[in-house]
Short mmCIF file of C-alpha atoms and ligand atoms in Angstrom, two decimals:
data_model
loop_
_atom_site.label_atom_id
_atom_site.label_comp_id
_atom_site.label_asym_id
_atom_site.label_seq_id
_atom_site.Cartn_x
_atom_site.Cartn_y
_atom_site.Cartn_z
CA UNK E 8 0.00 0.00 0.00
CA UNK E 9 1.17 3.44 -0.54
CA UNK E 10 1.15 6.09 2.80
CA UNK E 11 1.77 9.58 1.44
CA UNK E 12 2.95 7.81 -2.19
CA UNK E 13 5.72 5.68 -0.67
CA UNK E 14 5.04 1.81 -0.76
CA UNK E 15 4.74 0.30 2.86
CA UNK E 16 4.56 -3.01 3.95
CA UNK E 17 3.64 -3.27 7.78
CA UNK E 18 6.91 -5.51 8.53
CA UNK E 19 10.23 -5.06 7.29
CA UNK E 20 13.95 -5.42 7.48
CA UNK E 21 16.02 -2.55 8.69
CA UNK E 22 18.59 -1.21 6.76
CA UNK E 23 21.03 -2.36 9.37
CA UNK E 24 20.31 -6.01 8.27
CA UNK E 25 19.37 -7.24 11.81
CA UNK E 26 16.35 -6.02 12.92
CA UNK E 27 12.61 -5.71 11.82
CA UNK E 28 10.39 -2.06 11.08
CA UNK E 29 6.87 -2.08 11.91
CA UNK E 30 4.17 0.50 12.30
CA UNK E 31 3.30 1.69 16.03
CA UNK E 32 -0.50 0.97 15.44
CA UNK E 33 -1.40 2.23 18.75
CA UNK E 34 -0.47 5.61 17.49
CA UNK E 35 -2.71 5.91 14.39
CA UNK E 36 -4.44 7.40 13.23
CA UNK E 37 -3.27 10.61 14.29
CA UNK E 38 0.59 10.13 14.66
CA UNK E 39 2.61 7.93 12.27
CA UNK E 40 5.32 6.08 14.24
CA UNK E 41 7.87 3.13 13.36
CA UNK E 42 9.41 1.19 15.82
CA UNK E 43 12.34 -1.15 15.50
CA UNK E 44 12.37 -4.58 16.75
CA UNK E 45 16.00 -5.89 17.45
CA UNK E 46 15.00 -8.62 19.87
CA UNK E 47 12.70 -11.57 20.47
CA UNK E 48 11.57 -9.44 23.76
CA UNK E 49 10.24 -6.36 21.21
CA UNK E 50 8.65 -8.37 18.97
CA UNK E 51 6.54 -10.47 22.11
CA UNK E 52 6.25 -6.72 23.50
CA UNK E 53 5.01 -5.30 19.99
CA UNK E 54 2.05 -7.94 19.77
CA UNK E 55 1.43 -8.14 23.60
CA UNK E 56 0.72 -4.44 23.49
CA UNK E 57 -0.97 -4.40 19.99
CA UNK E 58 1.38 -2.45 18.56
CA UNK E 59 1.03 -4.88 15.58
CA UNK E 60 -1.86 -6.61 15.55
CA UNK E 61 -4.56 -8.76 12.70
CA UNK E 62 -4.39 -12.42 12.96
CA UNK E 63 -1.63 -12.22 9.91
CA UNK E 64 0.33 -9.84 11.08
CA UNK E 65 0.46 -11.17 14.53
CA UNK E 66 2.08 -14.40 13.00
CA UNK E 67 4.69 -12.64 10.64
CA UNK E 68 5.91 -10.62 13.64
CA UNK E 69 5.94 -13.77 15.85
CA UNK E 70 7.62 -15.09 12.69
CA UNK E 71 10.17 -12.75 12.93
CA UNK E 72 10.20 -12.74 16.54
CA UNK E 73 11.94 -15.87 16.24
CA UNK E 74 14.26 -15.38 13.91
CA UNK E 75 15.29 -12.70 16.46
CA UNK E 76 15.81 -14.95 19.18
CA UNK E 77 17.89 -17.54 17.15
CA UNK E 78 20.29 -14.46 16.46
CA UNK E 79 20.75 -14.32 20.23
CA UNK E 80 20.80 -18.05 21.02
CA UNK E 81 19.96 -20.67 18.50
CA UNK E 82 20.05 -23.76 20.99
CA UNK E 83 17.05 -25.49 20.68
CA UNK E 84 15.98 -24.84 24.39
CA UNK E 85 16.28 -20.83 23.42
CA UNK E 86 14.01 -21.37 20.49
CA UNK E 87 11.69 -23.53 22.62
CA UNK E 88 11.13 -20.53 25.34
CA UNK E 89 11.03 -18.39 22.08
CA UNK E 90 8.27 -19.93 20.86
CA UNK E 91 6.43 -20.50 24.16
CA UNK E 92 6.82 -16.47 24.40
CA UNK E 93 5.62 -15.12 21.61
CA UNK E 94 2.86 -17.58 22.04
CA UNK E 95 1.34 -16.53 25.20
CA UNK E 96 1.17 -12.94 23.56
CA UNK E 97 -1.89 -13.70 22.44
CA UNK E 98 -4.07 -16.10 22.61
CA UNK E 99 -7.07 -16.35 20.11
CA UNK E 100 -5.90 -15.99 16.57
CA UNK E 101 -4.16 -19.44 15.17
CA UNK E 102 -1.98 -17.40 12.78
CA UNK E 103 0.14 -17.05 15.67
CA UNK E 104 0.92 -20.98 16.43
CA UNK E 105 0.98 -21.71 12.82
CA UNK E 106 3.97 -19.05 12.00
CA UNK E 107 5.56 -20.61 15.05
CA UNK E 108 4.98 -24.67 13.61
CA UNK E 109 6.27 -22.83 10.31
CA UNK E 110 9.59 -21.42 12.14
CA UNK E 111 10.42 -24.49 14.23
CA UNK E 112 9.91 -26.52 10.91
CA UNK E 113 12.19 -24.57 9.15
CA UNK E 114 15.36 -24.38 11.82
CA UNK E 115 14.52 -27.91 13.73
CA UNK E 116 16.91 -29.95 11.54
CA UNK E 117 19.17 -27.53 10.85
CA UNK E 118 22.85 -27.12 12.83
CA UNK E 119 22.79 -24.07 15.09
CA UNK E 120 24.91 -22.20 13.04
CA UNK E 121 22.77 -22.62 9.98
CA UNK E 122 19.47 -21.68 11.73
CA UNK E 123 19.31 -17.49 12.35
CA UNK E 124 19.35 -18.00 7.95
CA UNK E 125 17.12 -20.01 8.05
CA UNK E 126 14.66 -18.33 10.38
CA UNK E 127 14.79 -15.05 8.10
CA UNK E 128 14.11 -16.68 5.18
CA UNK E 129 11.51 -18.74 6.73
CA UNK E 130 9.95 -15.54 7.91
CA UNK E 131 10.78 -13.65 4.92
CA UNK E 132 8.55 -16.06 2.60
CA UNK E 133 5.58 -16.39 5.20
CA UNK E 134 5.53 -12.07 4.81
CA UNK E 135 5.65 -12.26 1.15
CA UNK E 136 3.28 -15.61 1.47
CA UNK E 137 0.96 -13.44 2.68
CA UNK E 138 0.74 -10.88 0.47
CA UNK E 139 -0.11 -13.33 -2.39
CA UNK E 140 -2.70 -15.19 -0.30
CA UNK E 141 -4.46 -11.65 0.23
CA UNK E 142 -3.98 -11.01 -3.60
CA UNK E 143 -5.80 -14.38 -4.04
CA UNK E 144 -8.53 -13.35 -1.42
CA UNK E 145 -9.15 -9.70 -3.15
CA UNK E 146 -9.43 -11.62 -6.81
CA UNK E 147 -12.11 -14.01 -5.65
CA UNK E 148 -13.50 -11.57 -3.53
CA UNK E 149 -13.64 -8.88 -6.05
CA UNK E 150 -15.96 -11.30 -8.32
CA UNK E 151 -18.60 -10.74 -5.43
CA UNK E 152 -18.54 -7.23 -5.68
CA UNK E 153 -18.82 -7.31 -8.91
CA UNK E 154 -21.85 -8.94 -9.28
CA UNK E 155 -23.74 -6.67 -7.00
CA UNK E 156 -22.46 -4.15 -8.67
CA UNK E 157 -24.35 -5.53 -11.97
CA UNK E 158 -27.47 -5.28 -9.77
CA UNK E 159 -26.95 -1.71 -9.36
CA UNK E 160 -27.91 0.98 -11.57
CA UNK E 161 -25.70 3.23 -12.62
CA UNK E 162 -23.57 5.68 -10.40
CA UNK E 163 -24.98 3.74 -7.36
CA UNK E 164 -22.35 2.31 -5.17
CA UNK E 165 -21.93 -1.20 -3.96
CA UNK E 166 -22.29 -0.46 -0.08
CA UNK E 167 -19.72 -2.99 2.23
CA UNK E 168 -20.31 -2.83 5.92
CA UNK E 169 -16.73 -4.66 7.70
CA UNK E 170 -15.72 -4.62 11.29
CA UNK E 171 -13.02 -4.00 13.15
CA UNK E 172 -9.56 -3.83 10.79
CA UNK E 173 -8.96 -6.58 8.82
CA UNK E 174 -7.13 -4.36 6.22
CA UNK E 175 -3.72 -3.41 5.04
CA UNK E 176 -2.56 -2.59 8.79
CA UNK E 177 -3.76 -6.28 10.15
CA UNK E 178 -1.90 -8.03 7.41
CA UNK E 179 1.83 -7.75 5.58
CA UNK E 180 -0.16 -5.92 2.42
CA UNK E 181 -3.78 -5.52 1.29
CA UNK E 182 -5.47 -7.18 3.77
CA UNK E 183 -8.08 -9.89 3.81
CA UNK E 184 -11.53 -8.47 3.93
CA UNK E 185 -10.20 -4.97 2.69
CA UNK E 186 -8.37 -6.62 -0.56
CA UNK E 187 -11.57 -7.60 -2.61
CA UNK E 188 -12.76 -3.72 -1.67
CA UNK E 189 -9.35 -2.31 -2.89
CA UNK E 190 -9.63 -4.80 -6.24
CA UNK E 191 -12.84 -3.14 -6.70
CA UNK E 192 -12.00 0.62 -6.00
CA UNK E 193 -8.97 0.15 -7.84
CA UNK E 194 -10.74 -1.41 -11.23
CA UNK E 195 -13.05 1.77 -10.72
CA UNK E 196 -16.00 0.36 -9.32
CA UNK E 197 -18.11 2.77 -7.71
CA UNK E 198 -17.60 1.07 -3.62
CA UNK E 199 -18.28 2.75 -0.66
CA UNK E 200 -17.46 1.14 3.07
CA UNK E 201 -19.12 1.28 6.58
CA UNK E 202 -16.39 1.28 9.40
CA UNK E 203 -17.67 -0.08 12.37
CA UNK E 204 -15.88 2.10 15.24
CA UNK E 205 -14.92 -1.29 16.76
CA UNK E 206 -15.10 -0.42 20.68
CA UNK E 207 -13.04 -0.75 23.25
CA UNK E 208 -10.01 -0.22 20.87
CA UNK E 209 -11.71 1.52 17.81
CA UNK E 210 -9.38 -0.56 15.10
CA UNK E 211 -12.28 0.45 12.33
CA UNK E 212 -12.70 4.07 13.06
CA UNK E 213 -8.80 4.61 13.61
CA UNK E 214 -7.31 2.01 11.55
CA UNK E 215 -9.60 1.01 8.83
CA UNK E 216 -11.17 4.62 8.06
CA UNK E 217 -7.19 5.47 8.27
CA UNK E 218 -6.34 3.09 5.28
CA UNK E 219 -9.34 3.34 3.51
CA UNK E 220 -9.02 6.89 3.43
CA UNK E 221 -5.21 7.22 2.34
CA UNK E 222 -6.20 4.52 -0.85
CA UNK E 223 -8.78 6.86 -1.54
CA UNK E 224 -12.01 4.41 -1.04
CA UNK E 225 -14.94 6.51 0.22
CA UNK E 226 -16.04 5.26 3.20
CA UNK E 227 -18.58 6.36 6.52
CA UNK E 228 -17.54 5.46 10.27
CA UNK E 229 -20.58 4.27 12.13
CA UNK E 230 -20.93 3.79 15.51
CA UNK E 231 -20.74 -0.17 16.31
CA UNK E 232 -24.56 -0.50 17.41
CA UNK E 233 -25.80 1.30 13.66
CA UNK E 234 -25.10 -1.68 11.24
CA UNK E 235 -28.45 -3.31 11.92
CA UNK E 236 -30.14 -0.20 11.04
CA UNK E 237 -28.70 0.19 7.92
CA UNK E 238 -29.30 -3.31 6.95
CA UNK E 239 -32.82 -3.01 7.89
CA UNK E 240 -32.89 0.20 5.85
CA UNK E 241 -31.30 -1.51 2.42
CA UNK E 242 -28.35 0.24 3.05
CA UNK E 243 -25.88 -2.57 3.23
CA UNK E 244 -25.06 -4.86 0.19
CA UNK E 245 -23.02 -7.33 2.11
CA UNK E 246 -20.62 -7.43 4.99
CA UNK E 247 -16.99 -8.54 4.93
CA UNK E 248 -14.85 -9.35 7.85
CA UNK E 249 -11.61 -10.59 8.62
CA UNK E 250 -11.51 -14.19 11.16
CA UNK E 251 -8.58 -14.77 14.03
CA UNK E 252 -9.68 -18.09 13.58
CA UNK E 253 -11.68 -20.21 11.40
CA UNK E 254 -12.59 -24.04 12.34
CA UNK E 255 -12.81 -27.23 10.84
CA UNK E 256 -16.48 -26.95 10.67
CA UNK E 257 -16.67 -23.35 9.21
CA UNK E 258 -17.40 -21.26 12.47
CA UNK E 259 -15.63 -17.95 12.54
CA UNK E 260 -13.84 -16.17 15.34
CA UNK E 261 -13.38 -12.73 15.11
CA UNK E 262 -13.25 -9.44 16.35
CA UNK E 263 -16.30 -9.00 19.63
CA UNK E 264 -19.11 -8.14 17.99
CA UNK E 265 -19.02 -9.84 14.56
CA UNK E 266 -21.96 -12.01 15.74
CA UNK E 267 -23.54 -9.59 16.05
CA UNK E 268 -23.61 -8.15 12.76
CA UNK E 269 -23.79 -11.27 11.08
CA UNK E 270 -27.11 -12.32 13.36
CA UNK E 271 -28.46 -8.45 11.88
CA UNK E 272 -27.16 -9.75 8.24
CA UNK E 273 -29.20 -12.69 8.22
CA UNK E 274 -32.35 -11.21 9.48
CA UNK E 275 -32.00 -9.19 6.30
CA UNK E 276 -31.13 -11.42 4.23
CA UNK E 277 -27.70 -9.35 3.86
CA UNK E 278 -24.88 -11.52 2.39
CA UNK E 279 -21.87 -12.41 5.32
CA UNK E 280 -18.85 -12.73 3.66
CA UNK E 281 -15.56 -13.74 5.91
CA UNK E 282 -12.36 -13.34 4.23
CA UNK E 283 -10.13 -16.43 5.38
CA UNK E 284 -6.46 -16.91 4.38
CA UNK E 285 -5.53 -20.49 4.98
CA UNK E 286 -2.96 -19.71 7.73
CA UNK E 287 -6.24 -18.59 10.11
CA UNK E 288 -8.20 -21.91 9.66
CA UNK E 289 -7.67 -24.33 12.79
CA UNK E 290 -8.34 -28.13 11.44
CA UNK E 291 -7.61 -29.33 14.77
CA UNK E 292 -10.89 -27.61 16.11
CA UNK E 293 -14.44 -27.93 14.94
CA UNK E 294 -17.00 -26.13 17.44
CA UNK E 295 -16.01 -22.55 17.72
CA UNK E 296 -17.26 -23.09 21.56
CA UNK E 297 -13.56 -24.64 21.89
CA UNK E 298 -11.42 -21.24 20.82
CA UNK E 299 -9.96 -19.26 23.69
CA UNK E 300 -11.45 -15.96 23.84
CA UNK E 301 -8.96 -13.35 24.91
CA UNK E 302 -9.53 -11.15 27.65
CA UNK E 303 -8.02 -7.59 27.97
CA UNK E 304 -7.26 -5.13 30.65
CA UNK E 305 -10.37 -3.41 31.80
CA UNK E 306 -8.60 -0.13 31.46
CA UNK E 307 -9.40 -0.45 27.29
CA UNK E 308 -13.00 -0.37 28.20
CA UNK E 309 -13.69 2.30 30.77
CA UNK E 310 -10.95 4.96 28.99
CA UNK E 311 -11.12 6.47 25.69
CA UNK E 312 -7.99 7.82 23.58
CA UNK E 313 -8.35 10.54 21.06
CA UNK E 314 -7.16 13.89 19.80
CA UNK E 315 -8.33 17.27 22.02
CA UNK E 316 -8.62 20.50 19.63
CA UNK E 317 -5.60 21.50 20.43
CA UNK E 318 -3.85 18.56 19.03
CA UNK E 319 -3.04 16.76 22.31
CA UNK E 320 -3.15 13.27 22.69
CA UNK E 321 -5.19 12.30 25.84
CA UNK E 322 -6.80 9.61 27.23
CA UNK E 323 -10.03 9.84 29.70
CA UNK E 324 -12.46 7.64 31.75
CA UNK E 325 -15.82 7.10 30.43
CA UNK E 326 -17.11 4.83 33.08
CA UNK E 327 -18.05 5.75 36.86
CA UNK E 328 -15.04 4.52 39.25
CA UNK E 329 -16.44 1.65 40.85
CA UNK E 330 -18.12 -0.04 37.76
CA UNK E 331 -16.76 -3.28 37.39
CA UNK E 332 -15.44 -3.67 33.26
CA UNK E 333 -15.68 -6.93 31.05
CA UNK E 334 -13.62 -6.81 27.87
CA UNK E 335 -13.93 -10.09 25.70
CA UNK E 336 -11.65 -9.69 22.67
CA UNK E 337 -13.36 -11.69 19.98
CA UNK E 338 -16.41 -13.91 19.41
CA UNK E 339 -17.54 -16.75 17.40
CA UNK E 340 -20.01 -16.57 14.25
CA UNK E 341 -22.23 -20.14 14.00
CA UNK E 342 -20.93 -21.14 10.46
CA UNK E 343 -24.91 -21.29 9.67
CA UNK E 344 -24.97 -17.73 9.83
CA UNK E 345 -21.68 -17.01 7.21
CA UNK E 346 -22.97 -16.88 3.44
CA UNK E 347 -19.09 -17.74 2.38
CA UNK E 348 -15.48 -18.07 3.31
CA UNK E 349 -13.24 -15.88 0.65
CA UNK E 350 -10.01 -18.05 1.44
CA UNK E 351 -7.05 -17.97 -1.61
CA UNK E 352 -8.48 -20.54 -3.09
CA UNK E 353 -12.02 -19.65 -3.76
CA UNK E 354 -15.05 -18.62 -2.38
CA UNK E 355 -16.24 -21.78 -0.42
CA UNK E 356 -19.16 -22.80 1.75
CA UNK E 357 -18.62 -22.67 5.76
CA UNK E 358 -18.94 -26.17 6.31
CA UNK E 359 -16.42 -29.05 7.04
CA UNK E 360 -16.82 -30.95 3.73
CA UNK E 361 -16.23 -27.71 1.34
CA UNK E 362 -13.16 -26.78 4.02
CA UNK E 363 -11.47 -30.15 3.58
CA UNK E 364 -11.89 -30.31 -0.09
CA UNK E 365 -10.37 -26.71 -0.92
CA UNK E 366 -7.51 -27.50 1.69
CA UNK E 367 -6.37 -31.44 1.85
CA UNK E 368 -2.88 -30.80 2.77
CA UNK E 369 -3.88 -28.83 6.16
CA UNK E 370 -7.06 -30.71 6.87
CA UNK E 371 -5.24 -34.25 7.17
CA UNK E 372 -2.28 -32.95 8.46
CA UNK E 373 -1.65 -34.56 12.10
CA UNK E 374 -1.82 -31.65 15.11
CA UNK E 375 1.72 -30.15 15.17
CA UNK E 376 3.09 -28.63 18.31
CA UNK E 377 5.78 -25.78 18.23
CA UNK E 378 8.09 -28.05 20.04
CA UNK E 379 11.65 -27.65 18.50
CA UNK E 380 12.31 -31.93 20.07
CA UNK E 381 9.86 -34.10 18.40
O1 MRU P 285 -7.54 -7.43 18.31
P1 MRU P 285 -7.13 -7.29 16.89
O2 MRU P 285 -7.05 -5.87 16.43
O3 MRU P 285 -5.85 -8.05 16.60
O4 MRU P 285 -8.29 -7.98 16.08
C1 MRU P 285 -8.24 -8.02 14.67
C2 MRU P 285 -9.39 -8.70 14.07
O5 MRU P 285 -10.29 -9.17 14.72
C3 MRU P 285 -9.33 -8.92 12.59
O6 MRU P 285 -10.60 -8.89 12.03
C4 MRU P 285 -8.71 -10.30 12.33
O7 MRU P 285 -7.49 -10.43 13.01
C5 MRU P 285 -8.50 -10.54 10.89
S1 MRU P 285 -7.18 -9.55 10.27
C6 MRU P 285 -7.00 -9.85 8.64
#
């Protein structure tokens, strides 16, 4: 993506050869700030604290993470507390373990000396990996859109209601459920997006109206509880959204409050798209009852962060002092409720059967642990 006409990835290699570059999300939209990661402590500390986050980008970092460590200490007990880490950063999307299965893959048979190579390049194709898996995902999405768009008459845009960020900034490039809308914009279809706000942490009215608006793609933030009134009101044509995790069966974890708007979508008959890159499907789970739902500090919930006229940055309460604060991360969308599952290879049913069939190699695989002896 381009930010201010230079081309950006979210992750990259530092000119010095020996550390990683990412984007200080936490600062956007109204600062732009890099960070460099030189250690497997920054990169833990980057995703811990959501400095990077998106179920892709979390694993890429992680991905790096490790290559990170081996610099420091390649033994295979270093790369085992590596792993064990970067994995208890967080918990819910299964991009995260499957960069780390990737990374211990890719060094376990290798002599020490050989494996801080092989962790970069390791990490250096999952980045790139993901970037054509999104291309993939915005091609086969884009077909969607374009067939609404048929429906439409002429000057009237196709209207796409997502959630949360599951755009350029959650992934290495393009996104997942922002890469169809990009295909689209770019090819000159007329597309206009809802941004939920995404409470606590606003990713869709920070992050998403943030990309959407330096691509140029005209787009509306709406407050999280005002996507069932549009669909009731016709002014929806479908809803796309990203997944932390998709399972064997076809039931989607993502962002808190996705069931929600896909519950709204099927009441009106709105189409639920959920853009899936292979890396976020879990074929070792099937009921979406069985994903661990993150929890975050209360502190997200009862403050607010956002620019005073004067152009400070400050962050206030919004809830009384005593008032006890809940602050589940994601939740799960029944797979009965998702119309289809844009993954790379296709637009496919939510259902075990169509799952297995578009991805053999990962649905029989045995479970893999991140283990760097076994
Ligand atoms: O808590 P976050 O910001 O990491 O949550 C992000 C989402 O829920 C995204 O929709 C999901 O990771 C898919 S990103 C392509």
């Amino acid at each position: 993506m381009k930010i201010d006409g230079r081309q950006m990835r979210t992750i990259w290699i530092e000119r010095d050869g020996v550390s990683a570059g990412i984007i200080d999300q936490t600062q956007l939209p109204h600062r732009f700030v890099t960070v460099r990661l030189a250690t497997l402590e920054d990169a833990a500390r980057a995703i811990r604290t959501m400095q990077v986050r998106g179920a892709p980008l979390i694993g890429t970092t992680a991905a790096y993470g490790v290559w990170l460590a081996s610099r420091a200490d390649a033994s295979d007990e270093a790369l085992e507390k590596a792993c064990s880490t970067l994995a208890a950063t967080r918990p819910t999307a299964i991009n995260l373990k499957w960069a780390l299965d990737e990374m211990v893959a890719a060094v376990r048979n290798r002599p020490r000396n050989e494996r801080p190579d092989a962790a970069f390049l390791r990490a250096g194709e999952i980045a790139d990996e993901d970037v054509t898996i999104n291309r993939a995902i915005g091609a086969h999405g884009l077909q969607i859109i374009e067939d609404i768009a048929a429906q439409k008459k002429k000057g009237e845009p196709v209207n796409v209601l997502t959630h949360c960020n599951a755009g350029w900034l959650a992934t290495v490039d393009l996104g997942t459920a922002t890469a169809p809308i990009y295909a689209a914009h770019d090819k000159g279809l007329q597309i206009h997006v809802f941004a939920d706000e995404t409470r606590p942490r606003n990713q869709g009215a920070a992050l998403t109206a943030w990309e959407l608006g330096h691509h140029g793609v005209p787009h509306t933030v709406i407050p999280d509880n005002t996507g069932g009134h549009l669909m009731q009101h016709k002014m929806v044509d479908l809803v796309i959204v990203g997944a932390d995790r998709v399972t064997a069966q076809g039931d989607v974890c993502n962002k808190i409050g996705t069931y929600l708007k896909a519950l709204a979508a099927y009441d009106n008959a709105v189409p639920f798209y959920v853009a899936a890159p292979s890396p976020s499907i879990d074929f070792e789970i099937a009921d979406g009852a069985d994903i661990p739902i993150e929890q975050r500090a209360a502190q997200e919930v009862a403050t607010i962060t956002g620019k005073t006229s004067d152009g400070r940055i400050e962050t206030v309460q919004i809830v009384p002092d005593e008032s006890p604060v809940a602050n589940f991360a994601f939740d799960v969308t029944p797979a009965r409720l998702v119309t289809g599952l844009i993954t790379e290879r296709g637009v496919i049913t939510a259902n075990r059967a169509a799952l297995a069939q578009a991805f053999p190699e990962r649905a029989e695989v045995r479970p893999k642990s991140n283990r760097m002896v076994g």
